[in-house]
PDB file of C-alpha atoms in Angstrom:
ATOM      1  CA  MET A   1      -0.230  -0.068   0.056  1.00  0.00           C
ATOM      2  CA  HIS A   2       1.406   3.276  -0.827  1.00  0.00           C
ATOM      3  CA  VAL A   3       1.767   5.386   2.406  1.00  0.00           C
ATOM      4  CA  GLU A   4       2.765   9.204   2.887  1.00  0.00           C
ATOM      5  CA  TYR A   5       3.635  11.455   5.659  1.00  0.00           C
ATOM      6  CA  HIS A   6       3.691  14.677   5.521  1.00  0.00           C
ATOM      7  CA  LYS A   7       4.540  17.815   8.419  1.00  0.00           C
ATOM      8  CA  GLU A   8       4.159  21.377   7.167  1.00  0.00           C
ATOM      9  CA  TYR A   9       3.496  24.605   9.163  1.00  0.00           C
ATOM     10  CA  SER A  10       0.099  26.157   9.281  1.00  0.00           C
ATOM     11  CA  ARG A  11       0.150  29.949   9.461  1.00  0.00           C
ATOM     12  CA  PHE A  12      -3.440  29.570  11.108  1.00  0.00           C
ATOM     13  CA  LEU A  13      -2.299  27.589  13.914  1.00  0.00           C
ATOM     14  CA  GLY A  14       0.919  28.640  14.082  1.00  0.00           C
ATOM     15  CA  ARG A  15       2.585  25.415  14.132  1.00  0.00           C
ATOM     16  CA  ASP A  16       3.465  22.259  12.413  1.00  0.00           C
ATOM     17  CA  MET A  17       0.787  20.035  11.785  1.00  0.00           C
ATOM     18  CA  GLU A  18       0.924  16.804  10.369  1.00  0.00           C
ATOM     19  CA  PHE A  19      -1.205  14.219   8.354  1.00  0.00           C
ATOM     20  CA  LYS A  20      -1.085  10.842   6.349  1.00  0.00           C
ATOM     21  CA  VAL A  21      -1.972   9.550   3.057  1.00  0.00           C
ATOM     22  CA  TYR A  22      -3.025   6.401   2.588  1.00  0.00           C
ATOM     23  CA  GLY A  23      -3.387   4.577  -0.926  1.00  0.00           C
ATOM     24  CA  HIS A  24      -2.813   6.238  -4.595  1.00  0.00           C
ATOM     25  CA  GLY A  25      -6.086   6.691  -6.221  1.00  0.00           C
ATOM     26  CA  GLY A  26      -9.766   6.751  -5.838  1.00  0.00           C
ATOM     27  CA  LYS A  27     -12.371   8.917  -3.813  1.00  0.00           C
ATOM     28  CA  PRO A  28     -10.656  11.146  -1.630  1.00  0.00           C
ATOM     29  CA  VAL A  29     -11.485  10.934   2.090  1.00  0.00           C
ATOM     30  CA  LEU A  30     -10.745  13.151   4.824  1.00  0.00           C
ATOM     31  CA  ALA A  31     -10.792  10.952   8.137  1.00  0.00           C
ATOM     32  CA  VAL A  32     -10.901  13.017  11.594  1.00  0.00           C
ATOM     33  CA  PRO A  33      -9.622  10.794  14.573  1.00  0.00           C
ATOM     34  CA  CYS A  34     -11.702  10.522  17.909  1.00  0.00           C
ATOM     35  CA  GLN A  35     -11.596  12.518  20.568  1.00  0.00           C
ATOM     36  CA  ASN A  36      -8.067  14.400  21.393  1.00  0.00           C
ATOM     37  CA  GLY A  37      -6.530  11.772  18.468  1.00  0.00           C
ATOM     38  CA  ARG A  38      -3.894  12.099  16.336  1.00  0.00           C
ATOM     39  CA  PHE A  39      -3.198  11.490  12.653  1.00  0.00           C
ATOM     40  CA  PHE A  40      -1.876   8.264  13.005  1.00  0.00           C
ATOM     41  CA  ASP A  41      -4.795   6.836  15.180  1.00  0.00           C
ATOM     42  CA  TRP A  42      -6.774   5.452  12.114  1.00  0.00           C
ATOM     43  CA  GLU A  43      -3.820   3.130  11.468  1.00  0.00           C
ATOM     44  CA  ASN A  44      -2.898   2.234  15.119  1.00  0.00           C
ATOM     45  CA  PHE A  45      -6.356   1.266  15.884  1.00  0.00           C
ATOM     46  CA  GLY A  46      -6.583  -1.000  12.916  1.00  0.00           C
ATOM     47  CA  MET A  47      -9.037   0.810  10.353  1.00  0.00           C
ATOM     48  CA  ILE A  48      -6.544   1.268   7.445  1.00  0.00           C
ATOM     49  CA  GLU A  49      -5.833  -2.657   7.716  1.00  0.00           C
ATOM     50  CA  THR A  50      -9.697  -2.697   7.568  1.00  0.00           C
ATOM     51  CA  LEU A  51      -9.757  -0.702   4.511  1.00  0.00           C
ATOM     52  CA  SER A  52      -6.873  -2.287   2.950  1.00  0.00           C
ATOM     53  CA  ASP A  53      -8.453  -3.523  -0.078  1.00  0.00           C
ATOM     54  CA  TYR A  54     -10.352  -0.368  -0.806  1.00  0.00           C
ATOM     55  CA  LEU A  55      -6.623   1.413  -0.416  1.00  0.00           C
ATOM     56  CA  GLU A  56      -4.656  -1.337  -2.483  1.00  0.00           C
ATOM     57  CA  GLY A  57      -7.305  -1.385  -5.062  1.00  0.00           C
ATOM     58  CA  GLY A  58      -7.677   2.365  -5.664  1.00  0.00           C
ATOM     59  CA  ALA A  59     -10.890   2.660  -4.770  1.00  0.00           C
ATOM     60  CA  LEU A  60     -10.047   4.854  -1.901  1.00  0.00           C
ATOM     61  CA  GLN A  61      -7.181   7.571  -1.294  1.00  0.00           C
ATOM     62  CA  LEU A  62      -7.512   8.411   2.882  1.00  0.00           C
ATOM     63  CA  PHE A  63      -5.908  11.311   4.132  1.00  0.00           C
ATOM     64  CA  THR A  64      -5.989  11.199   8.273  1.00  0.00           C
ATOM     65  CA  VAL A  65      -5.834  14.816   9.576  1.00  0.00           C
ATOM     66  CA  ASP A  66      -3.961  15.659  13.114  1.00  0.00           C
ATOM     67  CA  THR A  67      -6.573  17.490  15.139  1.00  0.00           C
ATOM     68  CA  ILE A  68      -5.965  20.161  18.170  1.00  0.00           C
ATOM     69  CA  ASP A  69      -8.959  18.756  20.528  1.00  0.00           C
ATOM     70  CA  ALA A  70      -7.134  19.569  24.047  1.00  0.00           C
ATOM     71  CA  GLU A  71      -7.107  22.872  23.274  1.00  0.00           C
ATOM     72  CA  THR A  72     -10.758  23.533  21.840  1.00  0.00           C
ATOM     73  CA  VAL A  73     -13.535  21.230  22.136  1.00  0.00           C
ATOM     74  CA  SER A  74     -12.473  19.028  25.534  1.00  0.00           C
ATOM     75  CA  ALA A  75     -10.338  21.814  26.744  1.00  0.00           C
ATOM     76  CA  GLN A  76     -10.764  21.550  30.557  1.00  0.00           C
ATOM     77  CA  GLY A  77     -11.349  25.063  31.834  1.00  0.00           C
ATOM     78  CA  GLY A  78     -10.522  28.296  29.863  1.00  0.00           C
ATOM     79  CA  SER A  79     -12.350  30.596  28.232  1.00  0.00           C
ATOM     80  CA  PRO A  80     -14.895  29.166  25.814  1.00  0.00           C
ATOM     81  CA  TYR A  81     -14.906  32.341  23.517  1.00  0.00           C
ATOM     82  CA  GLU A  82     -10.823  32.034  23.332  1.00  0.00           C
ATOM     83  CA  ARG A  83     -11.205  27.763  22.797  1.00  0.00           C
ATOM     84  CA  VAL A  84     -14.108  28.144  19.846  1.00  0.00           C
ATOM     85  CA  ARG A  85     -12.124  30.875  18.027  1.00  0.00           C
ATOM     86  CA  ARG A  86      -8.977  28.198  18.529  1.00  0.00           C
ATOM     87  CA  HIS A  87     -11.406  25.466  17.352  1.00  0.00           C
ATOM     88  CA  GLU A  88     -12.208  27.946  14.059  1.00  0.00           C
ATOM     89  CA  ALA A  89      -8.480  28.435  13.201  1.00  0.00           C
ATOM     90  CA  TRP A  90      -7.992  24.508  13.053  1.00  0.00           C
ATOM     91  CA  TYR A  91     -11.209  24.379  10.417  1.00  0.00           C
ATOM     92  CA  ASN A  92      -9.684  27.233   8.826  1.00  0.00           C
ATOM     93  CA  TYR A  93      -6.092  25.006   8.550  1.00  0.00           C
ATOM     94  CA  VAL A  94      -7.922  21.833   7.158  1.00  0.00           C
ATOM     95  CA  ILE A  95     -10.208  23.991   4.695  1.00  0.00           C
ATOM     96  CA  GLU A  96      -7.814  26.750   3.395  1.00  0.00           C
ATOM     97  CA  GLU A  97      -4.409  24.901   3.759  1.00  0.00           C
ATOM     98  CA  LEU A  98      -4.877  20.754   4.009  1.00  0.00           C
ATOM     99  CA  LEU A  99      -7.535  20.927   1.488  1.00  0.00           C
ATOM    100  CA  PRO A 100      -5.965  22.413  -1.338  1.00  0.00           C
ATOM    101  CA  HIS A 101      -2.858  19.893  -0.624  1.00  0.00           C
ATOM    102  CA  ILE A 102      -5.340  17.330  -0.669  1.00  0.00           C
ATOM    103  CA  ARG A 103      -6.401  18.265  -3.758  1.00  0.00           C
ATOM    104  CA  ALA A 104      -2.691  18.585  -5.203  1.00  0.00           C
ATOM    105  CA  ILE A 105      -1.753  14.915  -4.405  1.00  0.00           C
ATOM    106  CA  HIS A 106      -4.870  13.664  -5.075  1.00  0.00           C
ATOM    107  CA  GLY A 107      -4.733  15.155  -8.629  1.00  0.00           C
ATOM    108  CA  SER A 108      -8.279  16.070  -9.218  1.00  0.00           C
ATOM    109  CA  GLY A 109     -10.713  18.565  -7.697  1.00  0.00           C
ATOM    110  CA  GLU A 110     -13.275  15.875  -7.022  1.00  0.00           C
ATOM    111  CA  ALA A 111     -15.356  16.531  -3.724  1.00  0.00           C
ATOM    112  CA  LEU A 112     -14.375  14.567  -0.603  1.00  0.00           C
ATOM    113  CA  LEU A 113     -15.851  12.156   1.762  1.00  0.00           C
ATOM    114  CA  ALA A 114     -15.640  13.152   5.311  1.00  0.00           C
ATOM    115  CA  THR A 115     -15.639  10.543   7.935  1.00  0.00           C
ATOM    116  CA  GLY A 116     -14.961  10.085  11.452  1.00  0.00           C
ATOM    117  CA  CYS A 117     -15.849   8.280  14.759  1.00  0.00           C
ATOM    118  CA  SER A 118     -17.217   9.429  17.869  1.00  0.00           C
ATOM    119  CA  MET A 119     -15.586  13.294  18.370  1.00  0.00           C
ATOM    120  CA  GLY A 120     -14.395  12.851  14.600  1.00  0.00           C
ATOM    121  CA  ALA A 121     -17.919  12.426  13.728  1.00  0.00           C
ATOM    122  CA  TYR A 122     -18.770  15.927  14.836  1.00  0.00           C
ATOM    123  CA  HIS A 123     -15.905  17.258  12.896  1.00  0.00           C
ATOM    124  CA  ALA A 124     -16.576  15.209   9.736  1.00  0.00           C
ATOM    125  CA  ALA A 125     -20.533  16.324   9.803  1.00  0.00           C
ATOM    126  CA  ASN A 126     -19.298  19.973  10.899  1.00  0.00           C
ATOM    127  CA  PHE A 127     -16.949  19.888   7.827  1.00  0.00           C
ATOM    128  CA  PHE A 128     -19.604  18.246   5.793  1.00  0.00           C
ATOM    129  CA  PHE A 129     -22.547  20.659   6.571  1.00  0.00           C
ATOM    130  CA  ARG A 130     -20.533  23.629   6.622  1.00  0.00           C
ATOM    131  CA  ARG A 131     -19.049  23.042   2.954  1.00  0.00           C
ATOM    132  CA  PRO A 132     -21.024  20.847   0.919  1.00  0.00           C
ATOM    133  CA  ASP A 133     -19.283  22.204  -2.454  1.00  0.00           C
ATOM    134  CA  PHE A 134     -15.930  20.691  -1.166  1.00  0.00           C
ATOM    135  CA  PHE A 135     -17.519  17.293   0.388  1.00  0.00           C
ATOM    136  CA  ASP A 136     -20.050  15.508  -1.249  1.00  0.00           C
ATOM    137  CA  SER A 137     -20.647  12.972   1.187  1.00  0.00           C
ATOM    138  CA  VAL A 138     -20.373  12.078   5.221  1.00  0.00           C
ATOM    139  CA  ILE A 139     -20.069   8.883   6.977  1.00  0.00           C
ATOM    140  CA  ALA A 140     -20.151   9.782  10.687  1.00  0.00           C
ATOM    141  CA  LEU A 141     -20.242   7.226  13.207  1.00  0.00           C
ATOM    142  CA  SER A 142     -21.425   7.562  17.173  1.00  0.00           C
ATOM    143  CA  GLY A 143     -21.171  11.159  17.084  1.00  0.00           C
ATOM    144  CA  ILE A 144     -22.742  14.327  19.007  1.00  0.00           C
ATOM    145  CA  TYR A 145     -23.506  17.308  16.749  1.00  0.00           C
ATOM    146  CA  ASP A 146     -24.065  19.987  19.098  1.00  0.00           C
ATOM    147  CA  THR A 147     -21.715  21.535  21.078  1.00  0.00           C
ATOM    148  CA  GLY A 148     -23.488  22.272  24.398  1.00  0.00           C
ATOM    149  CA  ASP A 149     -21.401  20.010  26.310  1.00  0.00           C
ATOM    150  CA  MET A 150     -18.218  20.880  24.478  1.00  0.00           C
ATOM    151  CA  TYR A 151     -18.454  24.464  25.488  1.00  0.00           C
ATOM    152  CA  GLY A 152     -20.806  24.345  28.813  1.00  0.00           C
ATOM    153  CA  GLY A 153     -23.595  25.866  26.645  1.00  0.00           C
ATOM    154  CA  TYR A 154     -21.771  29.353  25.537  1.00  0.00           C
ATOM    155  CA  MET A 155     -22.743  30.469  22.226  1.00  0.00           C
ATOM    156  CA  ASP A 156     -21.878  33.080  20.036  1.00  0.00           C
ATOM    157  CA  GLU A 157     -21.348  33.239  16.328  1.00  0.00           C
ATOM    158  CA  VAL A 158     -18.411  31.020  16.043  1.00  0.00           C
ATOM    159  CA  VAL A 159     -19.951  28.363  18.145  1.00  0.00           C
ATOM    160  CA  TYR A 160     -23.139  28.718  16.227  1.00  0.00           C
ATOM    161  CA  ALA A 161     -21.341  28.387  12.987  1.00  0.00           C
ATOM    162  CA  ASN A 162     -19.631  25.199  14.280  1.00  0.00           C
ATOM    163  CA  ASP A 163     -22.704  23.702  15.865  1.00  0.00           C
ATOM    164  CA  PRO A 164     -24.762  21.466  12.901  1.00  0.00           C
ATOM    165  CA  CYS A 165     -27.710  21.393  15.186  1.00  0.00           C
ATOM    166  CA  ALA A 166     -27.924  24.917  15.727  1.00  0.00           C
ATOM    167  CA  SER A 167     -27.059  26.151  12.335  1.00  0.00           C
ATOM    168  CA  LEU A 168     -28.996  23.604  10.355  1.00  0.00           C
ATOM    169  CA  SER A 169     -32.033  24.738  12.709  1.00  0.00           C
ATOM    170  CA  GLY A 170     -31.294  28.009  12.271  1.00  0.00           C
ATOM    171  CA  MET A 171     -31.211  27.970   8.194  1.00  0.00           C
ATOM    172  CA  PRO A 172     -33.580  29.720   6.104  1.00  0.00           C
ATOM    173  CA  LEU A 173     -35.691  27.041   3.489  1.00  0.00           C
ATOM    174  CA  ASP A 174     -34.694  28.684   0.605  1.00  0.00           C
ATOM    175  CA  HIS A 175     -30.974  28.347   1.562  1.00  0.00           C
ATOM    176  CA  PRO A 176     -29.009  26.946  -1.470  1.00  0.00           C
ATOM    177  CA  TYR A 177     -27.115  24.537   0.763  1.00  0.00           C
ATOM    178  CA  LEU A 178     -30.425  22.698   1.642  1.00  0.00           C
ATOM    179  CA  SER A 179     -31.073  21.359  -1.634  1.00  0.00           C
ATOM    180  CA  LEU A 180     -27.144  20.798  -2.320  1.00  0.00           C
ATOM    181  CA  PHE A 181     -27.772  18.657   0.854  1.00  0.00           C
ATOM    182  CA  ASN A 182     -30.441  16.513  -0.675  1.00  0.00           C
ATOM    183  CA  ARG A 183     -27.764  15.794  -3.808  1.00  0.00           C
ATOM    184  CA  ARG A 184     -25.274  14.679  -1.218  1.00  0.00           C
ATOM    185  CA  THR A 185     -24.895  11.284   0.775  1.00  0.00           C
ATOM    186  CA  LEU A 186     -25.380  11.607   4.293  1.00  0.00           C
ATOM    187  CA  ILE A 187     -24.976   8.829   6.787  1.00  0.00           C
ATOM    188  CA  PHE A 188     -24.772   8.608  10.544  1.00  0.00           C
ATOM    189  CA  CYS A 189     -25.015   5.925  12.543  1.00  0.00           C
ATOM    190  CA  VAL A 190     -24.572   4.808  16.125  1.00  0.00           C
ATOM    191  CA  GLY A 191     -25.184   2.063  18.417  1.00  0.00           C
ATOM    192  CA  GLN A 192     -27.250   1.311  21.403  1.00  0.00           C
ATOM    193  CA  GLY A 193     -24.703  -0.357  23.662  1.00  0.00           C
ATOM    194  CA  ALA A 194     -22.178   0.281  26.519  1.00  0.00           C
ATOM    195  CA  TRP A 195     -20.733   3.930  26.189  1.00  0.00           C
ATOM    196  CA  GLU A 196     -23.214   5.089  23.320  1.00  0.00           C
ATOM    197  CA  GLU A 197     -26.072   6.711  25.606  1.00  0.00           C
ATOM    198  CA  ALA A 198     -25.222  10.383  25.094  1.00  0.00           C
ATOM    199  CA  LEU A 199     -23.772   9.482  21.495  1.00  0.00           C
ATOM    200  CA  LEU A 200     -27.492   7.909  20.714  1.00  0.00           C
ATOM    201  CA  ALA A 201     -29.387  11.310  22.214  1.00  0.00           C
ATOM    202  CA  GLY A 202     -27.058  13.313  19.966  1.00  0.00           C
ATOM    203  CA  THR A 203     -27.933  11.647  16.939  1.00  0.00           C
ATOM    204  CA  ARG A 204     -31.571  11.539  17.620  1.00  0.00           C
ATOM    205  CA  ARG A 205     -31.077  15.246  18.039  1.00  0.00           C
ATOM    206  CA  LEU A 206     -29.507  15.588  14.557  1.00  0.00           C
ATOM    207  CA  GLU A 207     -32.042  13.480  12.900  1.00  0.00           C
ATOM    208  CA  ASP A 208     -35.079  15.520  14.274  1.00  0.00           C
ATOM    209  CA  VAL A 209     -33.372  18.809  12.791  1.00  0.00           C
ATOM    210  CA  LEU A 210     -32.794  16.944   9.592  1.00  0.00           C
ATOM    211  CA  ARG A 211     -36.519  15.984   9.249  1.00  0.00           C
ATOM    212  CA  ARG A 212     -37.650  19.248  10.192  1.00  0.00           C
ATOM    213  CA  LYS A 213     -35.402  20.849   7.288  1.00  0.00           C
ATOM    214  CA  GLY A 214     -36.305  18.545   4.524  1.00  0.00           C
ATOM    215  CA  ILE A 215     -32.704  17.099   4.554  1.00  0.00           C
ATOM    216  CA  ARG A 216     -32.535  13.365   3.461  1.00  0.00           C
ATOM    217  CA  ALA A 217     -30.050  11.083   5.453  1.00  0.00           C
ATOM    218  CA  TRP A 218     -29.379   7.735   6.568  1.00  0.00           C
ATOM    219  CA  VAL A 219     -29.683   7.499  10.590  1.00  0.00           C
ATOM    220  CA  ASP A 220     -29.040   4.099  11.279  1.00  0.00           C
ATOM    221  CA  TYR A 221     -29.330   2.920  14.758  1.00  0.00           C
ATOM    222  CA  TRP A 222     -27.592  -0.407  15.631  1.00  0.00           C
ATOM    223  CA  GLY A 223     -28.366  -2.662  18.019  1.00  0.00           C
ATOM    224  CA  LEU A 224     -28.166  -2.955  22.124  1.00  0.00           C
ATOM    225  CA  ASP A 225     -25.099  -4.859  21.845  1.00  0.00           C
ATOM    226  CA  VAL A 226     -23.137  -2.087  19.729  1.00  0.00           C
ATOM    227  CA  ASP A 227     -20.981  -0.753  21.899  1.00  0.00           C
ATOM    228  CA  HIS A 228     -18.948   2.805  21.477  1.00  0.00           C
ATOM    229  CA  ASP A 229     -15.475   1.177  20.360  1.00  0.00           C
ATOM    230  CA  TRP A 230     -13.446   0.417  17.235  1.00  0.00           C
ATOM    231  CA  PRO A 231     -14.279  -3.119  16.628  1.00  0.00           C
ATOM    232  CA  TRP A 232     -17.821  -1.843  15.829  1.00  0.00           C
ATOM    233  CA  TRP A 233     -16.810   0.979  13.945  1.00  0.00           C
ATOM    234  CA  LYS A 234     -14.918  -1.278  11.651  1.00  0.00           C
ATOM    235  CA  LYS A 235     -18.009  -3.159  10.867  1.00  0.00           C
ATOM    236  CA  GLN A 236     -19.865  -0.050  10.037  1.00  0.00           C
ATOM    237  CA  MET A 237     -17.118   1.477   7.911  1.00  0.00           C
ATOM    238  CA  ARG A 238     -17.321  -1.703   5.854  1.00  0.00           C
ATOM    239  CA  TYR A 239     -21.458  -1.520   5.947  1.00  0.00           C
ATOM    240  CA  PHE A 240     -21.646   1.900   4.618  1.00  0.00           C
ATOM    241  CA  LEU A 241     -18.659   2.593   2.573  1.00  0.00           C
ATOM    242  CA  PRO A 242     -20.183   0.631  -0.740  1.00  0.00           C
ATOM    243  CA  HIS A 243     -22.942   2.881  -0.515  1.00  0.00           C
ATOM    244  CA  VAL A 244     -20.742   5.964  -1.158  1.00  0.00           C
ATOM    245  CA  VAL A 245     -17.916   4.110  -3.364  1.00  0.00           C
ATOM    246  CA  GLY A 246     -19.083   1.007  -4.092  1.00  0.00           C
ATOM    247  CA  ARG A 247     -17.488  -2.052  -3.497  1.00  0.00           C
ATOM    248  CA  PRO A 248     -13.578  -2.716  -3.888  1.00  0.00           C
TER     249      PRO A 248
END
């Protein structure tokens, strides 16, 4: 399998940021790690091996991004005003710096699939809903899609922009993104087993918002034995990917 490691300075974050590339072609995918995760987590937890036939066969090219969650969505203490603006800087790093590099590596202007598990699912959904011109699909597994717990209920215009439940709820029915969403592929999944309680509630909140806005999405609730952990996310990813890119 073709693998590349990259480390580059981000002007938005004022630091070096790292990412890895897996595969040589196919659908470009932005993969976000779990809470406080790193760009190598998808490899270390076995998801790259799980998707090896897609990657080696040229059906997927996976780009695993680094996060700064410990400074933003999961920081302990600190000003929510400052934390969410740090998050916005990370968002701008991904959109304004990383995505052009992904396009240069991939060699096309093809829209991306955004995906992630747990906090990574929130990030993937946030990228998708904010920029459906860049992302044509999302597979979000075991996520929460509002920011109430992240910023202690604090809300301002930057939190609002990064809160899918809030920003979608406030989106006018004639907003062009609503019709664009319905030309995209939206997949959200959550289990009902151990450690999934909050994620189950969060997924239901998002489903309600999507239904009220007329946004078509596949929201799938797996069984009581389906826990909040990598073995299930691997099974879910194998299950849903063919509905986005076909089979390898």
